[in-house]
Coordinates of C-alpha atoms and ligand atoms in Angstrom, one line a residue:
M1 CA 81.5 -14.3 -14.9
S2 CA 79.9 -17.3 -16.6
D3 CA 78.1 -17.0 -19.9
K4 CA 74.7 -17.8 -18.2
K5 CA 71.7 -16.2 -19.7
T6 CA 69.6 -14.0 -17.5
I7 CA 65.9 -14.5 -17.3
A8 CA 64.0 -11.4 -15.9
V9 CA 60.8 -12.6 -14.1
V10 CA 57.8 -10.5 -13.4
G11 CA 55.8 -11.6 -10.4
A12 CA 58.8 -13.3 -8.9
T13 CA 57.5 -13.2 -5.4
G14 CA 54.1 -14.8 -6.5
A15 CA 52.9 -18.0 -7.8
Q16 CA 53.8 -18.2 -11.4
G17 CA 57.0 -16.1 -11.2
G18 CA 58.2 -17.6 -8.0
G19 CA 57.9 -21.1 -9.7
L20 CA 60.1 -20.1 -12.5
V21 CA 62.8 -18.4 -10.3
R22 CA 63.0 -21.4 -8.2
A23 CA 63.2 -23.7 -11.2
I24 CA 66.0 -21.7 -12.5
L25 CA 67.8 -21.6 -9.2
A26 CA 67.4 -25.4 -8.8
D27 CA 69.4 -26.0 -11.9
P28 CA 72.7 -24.4 -11.5
S29 CA 74.1 -26.1 -14.5
G30 CA 71.2 -25.3 -16.7
G31 CA 72.8 -22.2 -18.3
F32 CA 70.3 -19.6 -16.9
R33 CA 70.4 -17.2 -14.0
A34 CA 67.3 -15.6 -12.4
R35 CA 66.5 -12.0 -12.1
A36 CA 63.5 -11.5 -9.8
I37 CA 61.4 -8.4 -10.4
T38 CA 59.6 -7.1 -7.4
R39 CA 58.1 -3.7 -6.4
D40 CA 59.8 -4.1 -2.9
V41 CA 63.3 -5.4 -2.8
N42 CA 63.2 -5.3 1.0
S43 CA 60.2 -7.6 1.4
D44 CA 60.6 -10.9 3.2
K45 CA 59.8 -12.8 0.0
A46 CA 62.3 -10.7 -2.1
K47 CA 65.0 -11.3 0.5
E48 CA 64.4 -15.0 0.4
L49 CA 64.8 -15.1 -3.3
A50 CA 68.1 -13.2 -3.0
K51 CA 69.3 -15.6 -0.3
L52 CA 68.4 -18.5 -2.8
G53 CA 70.7 -16.9 -5.3
A54 CA 68.4 -14.7 -7.4
E55 CA 69.4 -11.1 -8.5
V56 CA 66.6 -9.1 -7.2
V57 CA 65.7 -5.8 -8.9
A58 CA 62.9 -3.3 -8.4
A59 CA 60.3 -2.5 -11.1
D60 CA 56.5 -2.0 -11.3
I61 CA 54.6 -3.2 -14.4
D62 CA 52.6 0.2 -14.2
D63 CA 56.0 2.0 -14.6
E64 CA 57.5 1.3 -18.1
A65 CA 60.8 3.0 -17.5
S66 CA 61.3 0.8 -14.4
L67 CA 60.6 -2.3 -16.5
A68 CA 63.0 -1.2 -19.2
R69 CA 65.7 -0.9 -16.6
A70 CA 64.8 -4.2 -15.0
L71 CA 65.1 -6.0 -18.5
A72 CA 68.4 -4.5 -19.4
G73 CA 70.9 -7.1 -20.5
A74 CA 68.5 -10.0 -20.0
H75 CA 68.2 -12.7 -22.5
G76 CA 64.6 -13.6 -21.6
A77 CA 61.6 -12.3 -19.7
Y78 CA 58.6 -13.9 -18.2
F79 CA 55.6 -11.6 -18.2
V80 CA 52.4 -12.0 -16.2
T81 CA 49.7 -9.6 -15.0
F82 CA 47.6 -9.5 -11.8
F83 CA 44.0 -9.1 -12.7
W84 CA 42.7 -10.0 -9.2
A85 CA 44.8 -7.2 -7.7
H86 CA 42.6 -4.6 -9.4
F87 CA 39.8 -6.3 -11.5
S88 CA 40.5 -4.0 -14.4
P89 CA 41.0 -5.5 -18.0
D90 CA 41.8 -2.0 -19.2
K91 CA 44.6 -1.7 -16.7
E92 CA 45.9 -5.1 -17.7
K93 CA 45.9 -4.2 -21.4
A94 CA 48.0 -1.1 -20.7
E95 CA 50.4 -3.2 -18.5
I96 CA 50.8 -5.8 -21.2
R97 CA 51.6 -3.0 -23.7
S98 CA 54.1 -1.5 -21.4
M99 CA 55.9 -4.9 -20.9
A100 CA 56.0 -5.6 -24.7
R101 CA 57.4 -2.1 -25.3
A102 CA 60.0 -2.6 -22.6
A103 CA 61.1 -5.8 -24.1
K104 CA 61.3 -4.3 -27.6
A105 CA 63.4 -1.5 -26.3
A106 CA 65.7 -3.8 -24.3
G107 CA 66.1 -6.3 -27.2
T108 CA 64.9 -9.2 -25.1
K109 CA 65.5 -12.4 -27.1
H110 CA 62.7 -14.5 -25.7
V111 CA 59.7 -13.4 -23.8
I112 CA 57.1 -15.8 -22.4
W113 CA 53.8 -14.1 -22.0
S114 CA 51.4 -15.9 -19.5
T115 CA 48.2 -15.5 -21.3
L116 CA 44.7 -17.0 -21.7
E117 CA 42.1 -17.3 -24.5
D118 CA 40.2 -14.3 -25.8
T119 CA 36.9 -16.1 -25.2
R120 CA 35.0 -13.7 -27.5
Q121 CA 36.5 -15.7 -30.5
W122 CA 34.1 -18.5 -29.3
V123 CA 31.4 -16.6 -27.5
P124 CA 31.0 -13.2 -29.4
L125 CA 29.3 -10.4 -27.4
S126 CA 26.0 -11.1 -29.4
D127 CA 25.9 -14.6 -27.9
N128 CA 23.6 -14.4 -25.1
R129 CA 24.5 -17.8 -23.5
M130 CA 26.4 -15.7 -20.8
P131 CA 26.2 -12.0 -20.0
T132 CA 28.5 -9.3 -21.5
L133 CA 30.6 -7.9 -18.6
M134 CA 32.1 -4.4 -18.3
G135 CA 30.6 -3.5 -21.7
E136 CA 32.9 -5.4 -24.0
Y137 CA 34.0 -8.7 -22.4
K138 CA 32.6 -12.2 -21.7
V139 CA 35.4 -13.3 -19.4
P140 CA 37.3 -10.0 -18.6
H141 CA 40.4 -11.7 -17.0
F142 CA 40.8 -14.0 -20.1
D143 CA 39.7 -11.6 -22.9
A144 CA 42.1 -8.7 -22.0
K145 CA 45.0 -11.2 -21.9
G146 CA 44.1 -12.9 -25.2
E147 CA 43.3 -9.7 -27.0
S148 CA 46.7 -8.4 -26.1
N149 CA 48.6 -11.2 -27.6
K150 CA 48.8 -9.4 -30.8
V151 CA 50.7 -6.5 -29.2
F152 CA 53.8 -8.7 -29.0
T153 CA 53.4 -9.9 -32.5
E154 CA 52.8 -6.4 -33.9
M155 CA 55.9 -5.0 -32.1
G156 CA 58.1 -8.0 -33.3
V157 CA 58.9 -9.2 -29.8
P158 CA 60.1 -12.8 -30.0
T159 CA 57.3 -14.3 -27.8
T160 CA 56.0 -17.7 -26.6
F161 CA 52.2 -17.4 -25.7
M162 CA 51.6 -19.7 -22.7
N163 CA 48.0 -20.4 -21.9
T164 CA 47.9 -21.5 -18.2
S165 CA 45.2 -23.5 -16.3
F166 CA 43.1 -23.3 -13.1
Y167 CA 45.5 -23.6 -10.3
W168 CA 44.7 -26.3 -7.7
D169 CA 46.2 -23.9 -5.2
N170 CA 42.8 -22.0 -5.6
F171 CA 41.5 -24.5 -3.1
I172 CA 43.9 -23.1 -0.5
Y173 CA 44.2 -19.4 -1.3
F174 CA 41.3 -18.3 -3.6
G175 CA 38.5 -19.2 -1.3
M176 CA 37.4 -22.2 -3.4
G177 CA 38.2 -25.0 -0.9
P178 CA 35.6 -27.4 0.4
K179 CA 32.9 -26.0 2.5
K180 CA 30.6 -27.6 4.9
G181 CA 27.0 -28.0 3.7
P182 CA 23.9 -27.8 6.0
D183 CA 24.4 -31.6 6.9
G184 CA 28.0 -30.9 7.8
T185 CA 29.5 -32.6 4.7
L186 CA 32.3 -30.9 2.8
A187 CA 31.7 -30.0 -0.8
I188 CA 33.5 -28.2 -3.6
T189 CA 31.3 -26.0 -5.8
L190 CA 31.9 -25.6 -9.4
P191 CA 29.6 -24.9 -12.4
M192 CA 31.3 -27.5 -14.5
G193 CA 28.7 -30.3 -14.7
D194 CA 30.4 -33.4 -15.6
K195 CA 32.9 -31.6 -17.8
K196 CA 36.7 -31.6 -17.4
L197 CA 38.5 -28.7 -15.9
P198 CA 42.2 -28.5 -16.8
G199 CA 44.3 -27.8 -13.7
I200 CA 47.8 -27.3 -12.5
A201 CA 50.0 -27.0 -9.6
A202 CA 50.8 -23.2 -9.5
E203 CA 54.5 -24.1 -8.9
D204 CA 54.4 -26.3 -12.2
I205 CA 53.7 -23.2 -14.3
G206 CA 57.0 -21.8 -13.7
K207 CA 58.7 -25.1 -14.3
C208 CA 57.0 -25.5 -17.6
A209 CA 58.2 -21.9 -18.5
Y210 CA 61.7 -22.9 -17.6
G211 CA 61.3 -25.9 -20.0
I212 CA 60.2 -23.4 -22.7
F213 CA 63.2 -21.0 -22.1
K214 CA 65.6 -24.1 -22.2
K215 CA 64.0 -25.2 -25.6
G216 CA 64.5 -21.6 -26.9
A217 CA 64.0 -20.9 -30.5
E218 CA 61.7 -23.6 -31.3
Y219 CA 59.1 -22.0 -29.2
I220 CA 59.2 -18.5 -30.3
G221 CA 56.0 -17.4 -32.1
K222 CA 54.2 -20.4 -30.7
T223 CA 51.3 -20.9 -28.4
V224 CA 51.6 -23.6 -25.8
G225 CA 48.9 -24.6 -23.3
I226 CA 49.8 -26.3 -20.0
A227 CA 48.0 -28.5 -17.5
G228 CA 48.8 -31.2 -15.0
E229 CA 45.6 -33.1 -15.5
H230 CA 42.1 -32.7 -16.8
P231 CA 39.9 -34.0 -13.9
T232 CA 36.1 -33.5 -13.6
G233 CA 34.5 -31.9 -10.5
A234 CA 33.4 -35.5 -9.4
Q235 CA 37.0 -36.8 -9.9
M236 CA 38.5 -33.9 -7.9
A237 CA 36.1 -34.4 -5.1
A238 CA 36.8 -38.1 -5.0
A239 CA 40.6 -37.4 -4.9
M240 CA 40.0 -35.0 -2.1
T241 CA 38.0 -37.6 -0.1
N242 CA 40.8 -39.9 -0.5
A243 CA 43.6 -37.5 0.4
L244 CA 41.8 -35.8 3.3
G245 CA 40.2 -39.0 4.7
K246 CA 36.9 -37.1 4.9
E247 CA 34.0 -37.1 2.4
V248 CA 34.1 -34.4 0.0
R249 CA 31.2 -34.1 -2.4
Y250 CA 31.0 -32.2 -5.8
N251 CA 28.3 -29.6 -5.8
A252 CA 27.6 -29.0 -9.4
V253 CA 25.8 -25.6 -9.7
T254 CA 24.6 -23.9 -12.9
P255 CA 26.8 -21.1 -14.3
E256 CA 23.8 -18.7 -13.5
A257 CA 23.9 -19.7 -9.8
F258 CA 27.7 -19.3 -9.7
R259 CA 27.6 -15.7 -11.3
G260 CA 24.9 -14.9 -8.7
F261 CA 27.2 -15.8 -5.7
G262 CA 28.0 -12.1 -5.2
F263 CA 31.6 -12.2 -4.3
P264 CA 34.0 -9.9 -6.3
G265 CA 34.7 -11.5 -9.6
A266 CA 31.8 -14.1 -9.3
E267 CA 30.3 -13.1 -12.7
D268 CA 33.7 -13.2 -14.4
L269 CA 34.4 -16.6 -13.0
G270 CA 31.0 -18.0 -13.7
N271 CA 31.4 -17.0 -17.4
M272 CA 34.9 -18.5 -17.4
F273 CA 33.7 -21.9 -16.0
Q274 CA 30.9 -21.9 -18.5
F275 CA 33.3 -21.2 -21.3
K276 CA 35.5 -24.1 -20.2
A277 CA 32.5 -26.4 -20.0
D278 CA 30.8 -25.4 -23.1
F279 CA 34.1 -25.6 -25.1
E280 CA 35.5 -28.6 -23.1
E281 CA 37.2 -30.4 -26.1
M282 CA 38.8 -27.4 -27.5
F283 CA 40.0 -26.1 -24.1
C284 CA 41.4 -29.4 -23.0
G285 CA 42.9 -30.0 -26.4
A286 CA 44.8 -26.8 -26.1
R287 CA 46.5 -27.9 -22.8
S288 CA 48.3 -31.2 -23.7
L289 CA 49.4 -33.1 -20.7
A290 CA 52.2 -34.8 -22.9
V291 CA 53.6 -31.5 -24.0
S292 CA 53.4 -30.2 -20.5
R293 CA 55.2 -33.2 -19.0
A294 CA 57.9 -32.9 -21.7
L295 CA 58.5 -29.4 -20.7
N296 CA 58.4 -30.2 -16.9
P297 CA 59.1 -33.9 -16.1
E298 CA 58.1 -33.2 -12.5
L299 CA 54.6 -32.1 -13.5
M300 CA 52.2 -33.1 -10.7
T301 CA 48.7 -34.7 -11.1
F302 CA 45.9 -33.6 -8.8
A303 CA 46.5 -36.5 -6.5
Q304 CA 50.2 -35.7 -6.3
W305 CA 49.4 -32.0 -5.6
L306 CA 47.0 -33.1 -2.9
A307 CA 49.7 -35.4 -1.3
K308 CA 51.9 -32.4 -1.1
Y309 CA 49.5 -29.6 -0.1
K310 CA 46.5 -31.2 1.5
D311 CA 47.3 -29.9 4.9
R312 CA 47.1 -26.4 3.8
I313 CA 43.4 -26.6 2.5
P314 CA 41.2 -24.7 4.9
L315 CA 38.2 -26.8 5.8
E316 CA 35.4 -24.5 6.8
Ligands
NAP401 N1 44.4 -18.5 -10.0 C1 44.3 -19.2 -11.2 O1 43.8 -20.2 -11.2 C2 44.9 -18.6 -12.4 C3 44.9 -19.4 -13.5 C4 45.5 -19.0 -14.7 C5 45.9 -17.7 -14.8 N2 45.9 -16.9 -13.6 C6 46.4 -15.5 -13.7 O2 47.5 -15.3 -13.0 C7 47.8 -14.0 -12.8 C8 48.4 -13.7 -11.5 O3 49.5 -14.5 -11.3 P1 50.1 -15.2 -10.0 O4 49.1 -16.0 -9.5 O5 51.4 -15.6 -10.2 O6 50.1 -13.7 -9.1 P2 50.4 -13.6 -7.5 O7 50.8 -14.9 -6.9 O8 49.3 -13.0 -6.9 O9 51.7 -12.8 -7.5 C9 51.6 -11.5 -7.5 C10 53.1 -11.0 -7.4 O10 53.3 -10.2 -8.4 C11 53.8 -8.9 -7.8 N3 53.2 -7.7 -8.4 C12 51.9 -7.4 -8.2 N4 51.6 -6.2 -8.8 C13 52.7 -5.8 -9.5 C14 53.1 -4.8 -10.3 N5 52.2 -3.7 -10.4 N6 54.4 -4.6 -10.7 C15 55.2 -5.6 -10.5 N7 54.9 -6.7 -9.8 C16 53.7 -6.8 -9.2 C17 53.8 -9.0 -6.4 O11 55.1 -8.9 -6.0 P3 55.7 -7.7 -5.2 O12 54.8 -7.3 -4.0 O13 57.0 -8.4 -4.7 O14 56.0 -6.7 -6.1 C18 53.3 -10.3 -6.1 O15 54.0 -11.1 -5.2 C19 46.4 -13.3 -13.0 O16 46.3 -12.4 -14.0 C20 45.4 -14.5 -13.2 O17 44.4 -14.1 -14.2 C21 45.4 -17.4 -12.5

């Protein structure tokens, strides 16, 4: 047995965790081994990770005992929750508490918690610029994560708080790709006006996390924001036009209009984009491109992401 340190990764068959497992496995002399956590060790994705060299273990973040077993003997752990699987900030908060407790019990030496801002620190519930959702949130899928950061601190779990950014992969998998308007021209629709939207290739999130685990102690207790670029909607449309060889326009709508689109999560996302636009300087400033690139020298720009993935973008 080598003296490699094991990193246990929640969401290993998904976007964030998958990027981290692959980053660890791609660097065999890096001093780390990957333990992929999944609910189904027999799924195709789990088997693929095992084939690549990951240790694959079963656990569910809704089952604290299973998590504690999955963390046993690991040096580090990567924690992420799955808001869009259930749309419940309360469930997310309970899962975060379970993960923190399991890490505390297992004596995990370094946790990276994939979090986001509690927007209510900037937009209190009394601020009527955007509606309050589910009784106590402005951006439920942000607020529940940010509110829960303190759980790790209070339990004394050595944690890095990693604020992620909008995945450009949302243009492929999240229904946000360019759509044809009445005149047949493609357009991306965002309520961002002329403001910058920090974005990242989903696979780069795991690579940045790997950079944090490699740095180790200096990142414990710290908050780090990551992004690959801070393009405006117009700049993203121009880059898509260039990459796809077809005109893609930027359809800037108001946050009110976006909230009214009616798909599940539209109000949450409308508030989220409004928050990013209204607090552009703070939000971009909290996601340094230089820091992200230092953690992950392969960090992609939007044009580089397009060059790699443009053929997967559904053009409706
Ligand atoms: N989309 C964006 O732009 C964006 C930006 C920033 C942050 N986020 C946040 O990213 C989070 C989602 O991360 P992701 O995109 O990496 O997720 P993802 O790609 O949807 O990955 C989900 C994976 O997690 C596993 N999983 C789901 N429920 C689980 C459970 N109860 N216990 C254990 N594993 C479970 C599943 O694996 P198995 O089926 O193998 O168990 C699945 O493959 C969300 O909370 C979202 O708010 C998203």
